[in-house]
PDB file of C-alpha atoms in Angstrom:
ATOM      1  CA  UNK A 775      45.073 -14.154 145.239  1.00  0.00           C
ATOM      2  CA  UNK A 776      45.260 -10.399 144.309  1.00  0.00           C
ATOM      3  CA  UNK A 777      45.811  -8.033 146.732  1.00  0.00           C
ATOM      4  CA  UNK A 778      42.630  -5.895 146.805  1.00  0.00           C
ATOM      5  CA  UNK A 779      43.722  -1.925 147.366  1.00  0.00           C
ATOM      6  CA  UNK A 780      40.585  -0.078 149.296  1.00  0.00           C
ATOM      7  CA  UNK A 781      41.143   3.444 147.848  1.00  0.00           C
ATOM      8  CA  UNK A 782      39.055   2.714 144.544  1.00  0.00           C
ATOM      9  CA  UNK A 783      36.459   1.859 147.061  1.00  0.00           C
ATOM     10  CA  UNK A 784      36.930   4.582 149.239  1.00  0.00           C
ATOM     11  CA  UNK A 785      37.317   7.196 146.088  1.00  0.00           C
ATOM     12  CA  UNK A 786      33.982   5.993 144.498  1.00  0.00           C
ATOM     13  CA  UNK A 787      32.014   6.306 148.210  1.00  0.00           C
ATOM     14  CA  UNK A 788      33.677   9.871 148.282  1.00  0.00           C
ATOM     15  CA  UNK A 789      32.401  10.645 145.174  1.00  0.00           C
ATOM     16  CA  UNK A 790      28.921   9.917 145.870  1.00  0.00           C
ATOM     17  CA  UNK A 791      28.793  11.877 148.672  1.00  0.00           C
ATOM     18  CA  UNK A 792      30.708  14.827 146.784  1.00  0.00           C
ATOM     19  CA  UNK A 793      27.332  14.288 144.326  1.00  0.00           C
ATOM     20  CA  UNK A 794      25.012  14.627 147.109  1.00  0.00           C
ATOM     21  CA  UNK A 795      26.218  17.563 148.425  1.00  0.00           C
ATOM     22  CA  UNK A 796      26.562  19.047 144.875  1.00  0.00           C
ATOM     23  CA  UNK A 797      22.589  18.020 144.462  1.00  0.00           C
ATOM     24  CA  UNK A 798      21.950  19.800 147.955  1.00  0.00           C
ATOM     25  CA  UNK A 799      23.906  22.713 147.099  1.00  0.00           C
ATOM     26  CA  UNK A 800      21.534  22.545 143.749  1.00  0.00           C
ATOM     27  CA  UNK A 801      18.391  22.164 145.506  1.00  0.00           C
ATOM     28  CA  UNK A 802      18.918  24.772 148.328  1.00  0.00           C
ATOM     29  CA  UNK A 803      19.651  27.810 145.422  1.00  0.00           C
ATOM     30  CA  UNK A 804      16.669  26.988 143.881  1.00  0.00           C
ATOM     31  CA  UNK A 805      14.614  27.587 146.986  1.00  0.00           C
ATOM     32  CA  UNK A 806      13.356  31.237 147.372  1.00  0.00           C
ATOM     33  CA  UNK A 807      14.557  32.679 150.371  1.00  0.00           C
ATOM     34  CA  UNK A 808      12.666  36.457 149.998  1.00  0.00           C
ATOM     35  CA  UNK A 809      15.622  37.802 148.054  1.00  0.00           C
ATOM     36  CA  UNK A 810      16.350  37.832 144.087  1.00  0.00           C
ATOM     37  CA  UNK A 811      18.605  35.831 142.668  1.00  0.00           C
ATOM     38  CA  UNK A 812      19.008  34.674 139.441  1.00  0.00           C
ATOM     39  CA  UNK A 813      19.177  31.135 140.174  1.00  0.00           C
ATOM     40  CA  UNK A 814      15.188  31.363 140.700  1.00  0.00           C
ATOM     41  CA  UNK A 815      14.723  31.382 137.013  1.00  0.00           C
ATOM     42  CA  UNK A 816      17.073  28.647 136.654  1.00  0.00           C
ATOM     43  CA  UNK A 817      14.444  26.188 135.974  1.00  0.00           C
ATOM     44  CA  UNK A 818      11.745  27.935 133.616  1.00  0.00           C
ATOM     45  CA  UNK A 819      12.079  27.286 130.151  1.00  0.00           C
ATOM     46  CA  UNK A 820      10.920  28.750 127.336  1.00  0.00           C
ATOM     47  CA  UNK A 821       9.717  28.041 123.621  1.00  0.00           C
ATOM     48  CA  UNK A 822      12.036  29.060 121.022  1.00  0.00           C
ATOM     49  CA  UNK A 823      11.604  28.386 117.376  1.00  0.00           C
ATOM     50  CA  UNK A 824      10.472  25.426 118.617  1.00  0.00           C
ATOM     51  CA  UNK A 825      13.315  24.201 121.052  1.00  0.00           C
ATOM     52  CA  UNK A 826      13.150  24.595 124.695  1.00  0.00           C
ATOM     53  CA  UNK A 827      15.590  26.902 126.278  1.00  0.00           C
ATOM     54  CA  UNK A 828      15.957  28.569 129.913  1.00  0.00           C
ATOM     55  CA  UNK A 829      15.113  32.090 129.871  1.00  0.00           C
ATOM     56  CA  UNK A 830      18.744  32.781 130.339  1.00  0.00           C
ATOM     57  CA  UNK A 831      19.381  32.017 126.662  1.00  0.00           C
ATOM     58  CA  UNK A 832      17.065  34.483 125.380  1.00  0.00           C
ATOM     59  CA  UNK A 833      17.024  37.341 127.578  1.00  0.00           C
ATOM     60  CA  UNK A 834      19.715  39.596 129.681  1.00  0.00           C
ATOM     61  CA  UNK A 835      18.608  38.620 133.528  1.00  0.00           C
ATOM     62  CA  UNK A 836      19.671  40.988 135.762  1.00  0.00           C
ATOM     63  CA  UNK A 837      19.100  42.058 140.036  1.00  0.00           C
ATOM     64  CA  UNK A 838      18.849  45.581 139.943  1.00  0.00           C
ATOM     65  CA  UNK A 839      18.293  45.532 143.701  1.00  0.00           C
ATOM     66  CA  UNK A 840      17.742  43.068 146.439  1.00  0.00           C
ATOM     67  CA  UNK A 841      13.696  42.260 146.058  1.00  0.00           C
ATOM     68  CA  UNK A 842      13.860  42.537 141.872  1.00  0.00           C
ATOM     69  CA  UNK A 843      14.393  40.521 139.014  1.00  0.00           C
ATOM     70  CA  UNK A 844      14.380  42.518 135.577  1.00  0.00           C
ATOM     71  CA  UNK A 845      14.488  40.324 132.216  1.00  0.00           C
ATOM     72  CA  UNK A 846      15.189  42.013 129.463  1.00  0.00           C
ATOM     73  CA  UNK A 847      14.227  39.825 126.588  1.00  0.00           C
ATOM     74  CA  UNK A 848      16.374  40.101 123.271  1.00  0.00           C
ATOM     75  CA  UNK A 849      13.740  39.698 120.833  1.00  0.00           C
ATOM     76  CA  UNK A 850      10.116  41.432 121.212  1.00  0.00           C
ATOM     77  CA  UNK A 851       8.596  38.471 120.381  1.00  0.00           C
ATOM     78  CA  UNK A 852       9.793  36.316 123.358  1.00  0.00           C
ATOM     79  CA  UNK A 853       8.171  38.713 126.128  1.00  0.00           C
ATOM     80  CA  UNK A 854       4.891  36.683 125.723  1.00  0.00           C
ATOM     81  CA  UNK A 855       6.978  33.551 125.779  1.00  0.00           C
ATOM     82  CA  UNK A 856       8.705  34.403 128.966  1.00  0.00           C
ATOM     83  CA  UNK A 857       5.519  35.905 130.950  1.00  0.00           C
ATOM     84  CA  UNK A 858       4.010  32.491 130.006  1.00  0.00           C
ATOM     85  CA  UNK A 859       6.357  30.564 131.366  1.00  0.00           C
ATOM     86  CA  UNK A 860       6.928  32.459 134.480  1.00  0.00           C
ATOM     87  CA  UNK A 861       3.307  32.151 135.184  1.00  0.00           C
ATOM     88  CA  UNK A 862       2.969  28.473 134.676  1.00  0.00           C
ATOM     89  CA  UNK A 863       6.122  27.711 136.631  1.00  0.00           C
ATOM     90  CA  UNK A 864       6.188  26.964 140.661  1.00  0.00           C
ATOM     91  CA  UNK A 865       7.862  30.691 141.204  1.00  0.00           C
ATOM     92  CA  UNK A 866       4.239  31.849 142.157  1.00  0.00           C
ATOM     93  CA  UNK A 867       5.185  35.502 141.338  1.00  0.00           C
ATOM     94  CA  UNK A 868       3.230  37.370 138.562  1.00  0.00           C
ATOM     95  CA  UNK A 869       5.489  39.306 136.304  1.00  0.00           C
ATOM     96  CA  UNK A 870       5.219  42.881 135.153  1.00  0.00           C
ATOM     97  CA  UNK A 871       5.851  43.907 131.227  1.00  0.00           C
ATOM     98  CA  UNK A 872       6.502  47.816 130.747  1.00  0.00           C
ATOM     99  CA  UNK A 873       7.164  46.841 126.570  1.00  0.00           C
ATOM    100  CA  UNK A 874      10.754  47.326 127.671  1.00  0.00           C
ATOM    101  CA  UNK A 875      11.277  44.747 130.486  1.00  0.00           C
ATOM    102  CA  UNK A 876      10.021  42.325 132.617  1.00  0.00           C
ATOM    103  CA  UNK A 877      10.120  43.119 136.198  1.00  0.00           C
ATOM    104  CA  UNK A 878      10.039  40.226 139.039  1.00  0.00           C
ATOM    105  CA  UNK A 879       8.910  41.959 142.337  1.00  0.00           C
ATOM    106  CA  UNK A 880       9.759  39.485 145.026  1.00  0.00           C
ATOM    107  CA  UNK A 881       7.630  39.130 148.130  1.00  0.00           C
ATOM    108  CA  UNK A 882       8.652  39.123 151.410  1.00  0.00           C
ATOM    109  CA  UNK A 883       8.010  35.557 152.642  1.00  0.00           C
ATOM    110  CA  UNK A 884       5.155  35.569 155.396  1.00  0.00           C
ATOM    111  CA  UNK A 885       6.226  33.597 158.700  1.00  0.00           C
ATOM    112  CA  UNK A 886       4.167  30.482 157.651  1.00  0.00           C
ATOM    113  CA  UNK A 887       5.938  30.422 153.928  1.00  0.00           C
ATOM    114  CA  UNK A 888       9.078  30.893 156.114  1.00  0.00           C
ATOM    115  CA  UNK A 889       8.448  27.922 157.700  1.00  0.00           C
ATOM    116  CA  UNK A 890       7.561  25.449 155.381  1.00  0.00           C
ATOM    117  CA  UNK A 891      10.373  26.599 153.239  1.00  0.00           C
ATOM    118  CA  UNK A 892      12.823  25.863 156.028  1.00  0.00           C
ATOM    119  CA  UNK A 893      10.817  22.473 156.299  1.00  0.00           C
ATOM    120  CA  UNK A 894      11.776  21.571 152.575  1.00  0.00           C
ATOM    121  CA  UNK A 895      15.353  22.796 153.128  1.00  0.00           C
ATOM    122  CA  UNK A 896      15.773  20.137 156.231  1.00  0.00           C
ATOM    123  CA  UNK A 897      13.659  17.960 154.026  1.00  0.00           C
ATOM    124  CA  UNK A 898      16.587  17.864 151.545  1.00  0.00           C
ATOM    125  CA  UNK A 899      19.389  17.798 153.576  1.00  0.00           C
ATOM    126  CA  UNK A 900      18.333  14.719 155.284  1.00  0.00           C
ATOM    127  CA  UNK A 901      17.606  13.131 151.469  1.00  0.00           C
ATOM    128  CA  UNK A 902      21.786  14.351 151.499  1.00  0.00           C
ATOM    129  CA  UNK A 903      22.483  12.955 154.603  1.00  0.00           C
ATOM    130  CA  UNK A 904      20.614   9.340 153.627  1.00  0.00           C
ATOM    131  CA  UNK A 905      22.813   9.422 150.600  1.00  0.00           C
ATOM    132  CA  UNK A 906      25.761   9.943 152.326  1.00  0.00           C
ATOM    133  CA  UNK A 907      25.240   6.904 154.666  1.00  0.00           C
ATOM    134  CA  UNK A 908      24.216   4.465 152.141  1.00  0.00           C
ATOM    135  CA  UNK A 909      27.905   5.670 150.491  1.00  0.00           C
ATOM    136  CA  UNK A 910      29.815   4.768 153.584  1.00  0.00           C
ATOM    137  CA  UNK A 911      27.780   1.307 154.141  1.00  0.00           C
ATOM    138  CA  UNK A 912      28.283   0.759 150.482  1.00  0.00           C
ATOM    139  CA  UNK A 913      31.924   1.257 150.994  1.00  0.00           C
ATOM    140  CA  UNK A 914      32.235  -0.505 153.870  1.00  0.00           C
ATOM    141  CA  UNK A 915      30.287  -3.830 153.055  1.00  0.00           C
ATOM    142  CA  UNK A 916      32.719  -3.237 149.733  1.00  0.00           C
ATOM    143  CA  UNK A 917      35.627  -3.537 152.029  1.00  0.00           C
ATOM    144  CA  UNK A 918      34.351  -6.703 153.746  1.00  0.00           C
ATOM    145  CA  UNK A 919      33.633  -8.382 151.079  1.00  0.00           C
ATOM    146  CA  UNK A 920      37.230  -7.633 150.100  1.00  0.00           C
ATOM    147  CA  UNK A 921      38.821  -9.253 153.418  1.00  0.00           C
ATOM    148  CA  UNK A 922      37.367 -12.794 151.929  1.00  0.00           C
ATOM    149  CA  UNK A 923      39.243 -12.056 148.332  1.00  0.00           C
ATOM    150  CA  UNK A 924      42.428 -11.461 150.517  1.00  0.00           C
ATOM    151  CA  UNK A 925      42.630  -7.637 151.554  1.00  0.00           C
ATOM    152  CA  UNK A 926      44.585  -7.727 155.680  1.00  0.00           C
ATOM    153  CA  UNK A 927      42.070  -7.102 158.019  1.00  0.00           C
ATOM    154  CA  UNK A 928      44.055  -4.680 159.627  1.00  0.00           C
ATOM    155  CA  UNK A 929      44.134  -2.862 156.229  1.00  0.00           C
ATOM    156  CA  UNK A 930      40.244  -3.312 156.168  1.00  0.00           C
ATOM    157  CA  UNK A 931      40.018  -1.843 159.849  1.00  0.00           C
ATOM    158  CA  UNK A 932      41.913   1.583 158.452  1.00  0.00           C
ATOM    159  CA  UNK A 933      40.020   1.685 155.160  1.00  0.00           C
ATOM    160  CA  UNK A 934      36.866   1.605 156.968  1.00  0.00           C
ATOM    161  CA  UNK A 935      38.277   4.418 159.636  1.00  0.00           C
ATOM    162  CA  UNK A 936      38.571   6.090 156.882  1.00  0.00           C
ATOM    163  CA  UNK A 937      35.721   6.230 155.741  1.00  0.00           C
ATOM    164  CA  UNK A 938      34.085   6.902 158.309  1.00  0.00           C
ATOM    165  CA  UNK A 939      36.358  10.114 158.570  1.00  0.00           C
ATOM    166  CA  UNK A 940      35.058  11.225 154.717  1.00  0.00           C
ATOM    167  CA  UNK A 941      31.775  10.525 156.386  1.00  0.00           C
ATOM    168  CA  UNK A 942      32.273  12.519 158.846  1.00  0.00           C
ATOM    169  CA  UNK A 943      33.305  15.401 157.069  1.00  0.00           C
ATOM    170  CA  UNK A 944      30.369  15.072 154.383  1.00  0.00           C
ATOM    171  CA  UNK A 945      27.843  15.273 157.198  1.00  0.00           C
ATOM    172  CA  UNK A 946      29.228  18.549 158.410  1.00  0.00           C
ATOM    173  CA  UNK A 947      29.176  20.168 154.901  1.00  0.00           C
ATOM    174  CA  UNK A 948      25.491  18.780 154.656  1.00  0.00           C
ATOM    175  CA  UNK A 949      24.670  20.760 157.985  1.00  0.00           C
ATOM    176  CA  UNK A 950      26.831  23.772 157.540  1.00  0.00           C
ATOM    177  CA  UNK A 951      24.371  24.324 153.845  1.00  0.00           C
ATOM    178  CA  UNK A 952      21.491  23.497 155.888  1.00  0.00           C
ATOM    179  CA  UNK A 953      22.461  25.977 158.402  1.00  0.00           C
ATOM    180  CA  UNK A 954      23.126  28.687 156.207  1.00  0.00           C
ATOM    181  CA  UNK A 955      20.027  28.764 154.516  1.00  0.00           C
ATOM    182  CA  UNK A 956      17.753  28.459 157.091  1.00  0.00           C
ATOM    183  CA  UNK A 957      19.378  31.439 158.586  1.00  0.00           C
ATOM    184  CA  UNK A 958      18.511  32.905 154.970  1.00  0.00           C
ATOM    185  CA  UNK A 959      15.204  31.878 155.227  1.00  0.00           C
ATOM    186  CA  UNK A 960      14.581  33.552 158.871  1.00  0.00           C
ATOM    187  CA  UNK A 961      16.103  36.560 157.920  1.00  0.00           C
ATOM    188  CA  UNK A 962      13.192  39.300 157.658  1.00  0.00           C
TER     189      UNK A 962
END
């Protein structure tokens, strides 16, 4: 019989935890913590000449200080476009058009919007955290399977320490993002 090696196994469960924390990391930018970032606009689109593009690929986005957004559209014709799209989209801020630019004003999150956004932030760290442990018990039934096509059981025994150990150190990242934005979130 072959001898089964467990790092493929062990590779492909790190790499699915790599991907959830890389989705988490995603997620958490996207959340609006009372300051302006650029990443809030990450997921408003806009029509041009008939294709859908982000906002980014038709206007100059840029944080002139911490509680604005300023677009700066490159064409006159997509200011409509944009303040359209910004008011249909989930940021729940209403944008303000000078001719020139397109100012953002962000509000300073009330204690109750502080709180359900840090709700939604543990909310998605423990979808992270599920994902992580269905990589490791993937990986690990993996492994025992493997003893019966002739992997050592001693071999097994380390492969599965080992995973645990990736494990381990996934669920720490997971916490350490949670952590850090939350704190973001309670800032005032």
């Amino acid at each position: 019989m072959a001898n089964i090696e467990p790092k493929p196994i062990l590779d492909a469960a790190e790499e699915k935890m790599e991907m959830a924390l890389i989705y988490l990391d995603e997620t958490l930018s996207h959340i609006r913590a009372g300051r302006a970032s650029t990443k809030l606009l990450d997921g408003i689109r806009v029509d041009y000449y008939g294709s859908t593009v982000p906002v980014s690929n038709v206007a100059n986005i840029s944080i002139p200080d911490a509680r604005t957004i300023a677009i700066t559209p490159w064409e006159k014709s997509m200011f409509r476009e944009i303040e359209r799209a910004i008011i249909n989209s989930e940021l729940g801020i209403t944008p303000e058009n000078n001719g020139e630019v397109i100012r953002l004003c962000i509000p300073p999150l009330t204690e109750e919007r502080r709180k359900q956004l840090a709700k939604q932030c543990k909310a998605e760290a423990e979808n992270a955290r599920v994902s992580v442990r269905n990589a490791r018990r993937d990986a690990i039934e993996t492994l025992k399977k493997a003893i019966k096509n002739g992997m050592p059981e001693d071999i097994e025994k380390d492969a599965e320490g080992q995973a645990q150990k990736v494990h381990d150190k996934f669920m720490k990242k997971i916490d350490d993002a949670y952590a850090a934005k939350e704190k973001e979130i309670m800032a005032v």
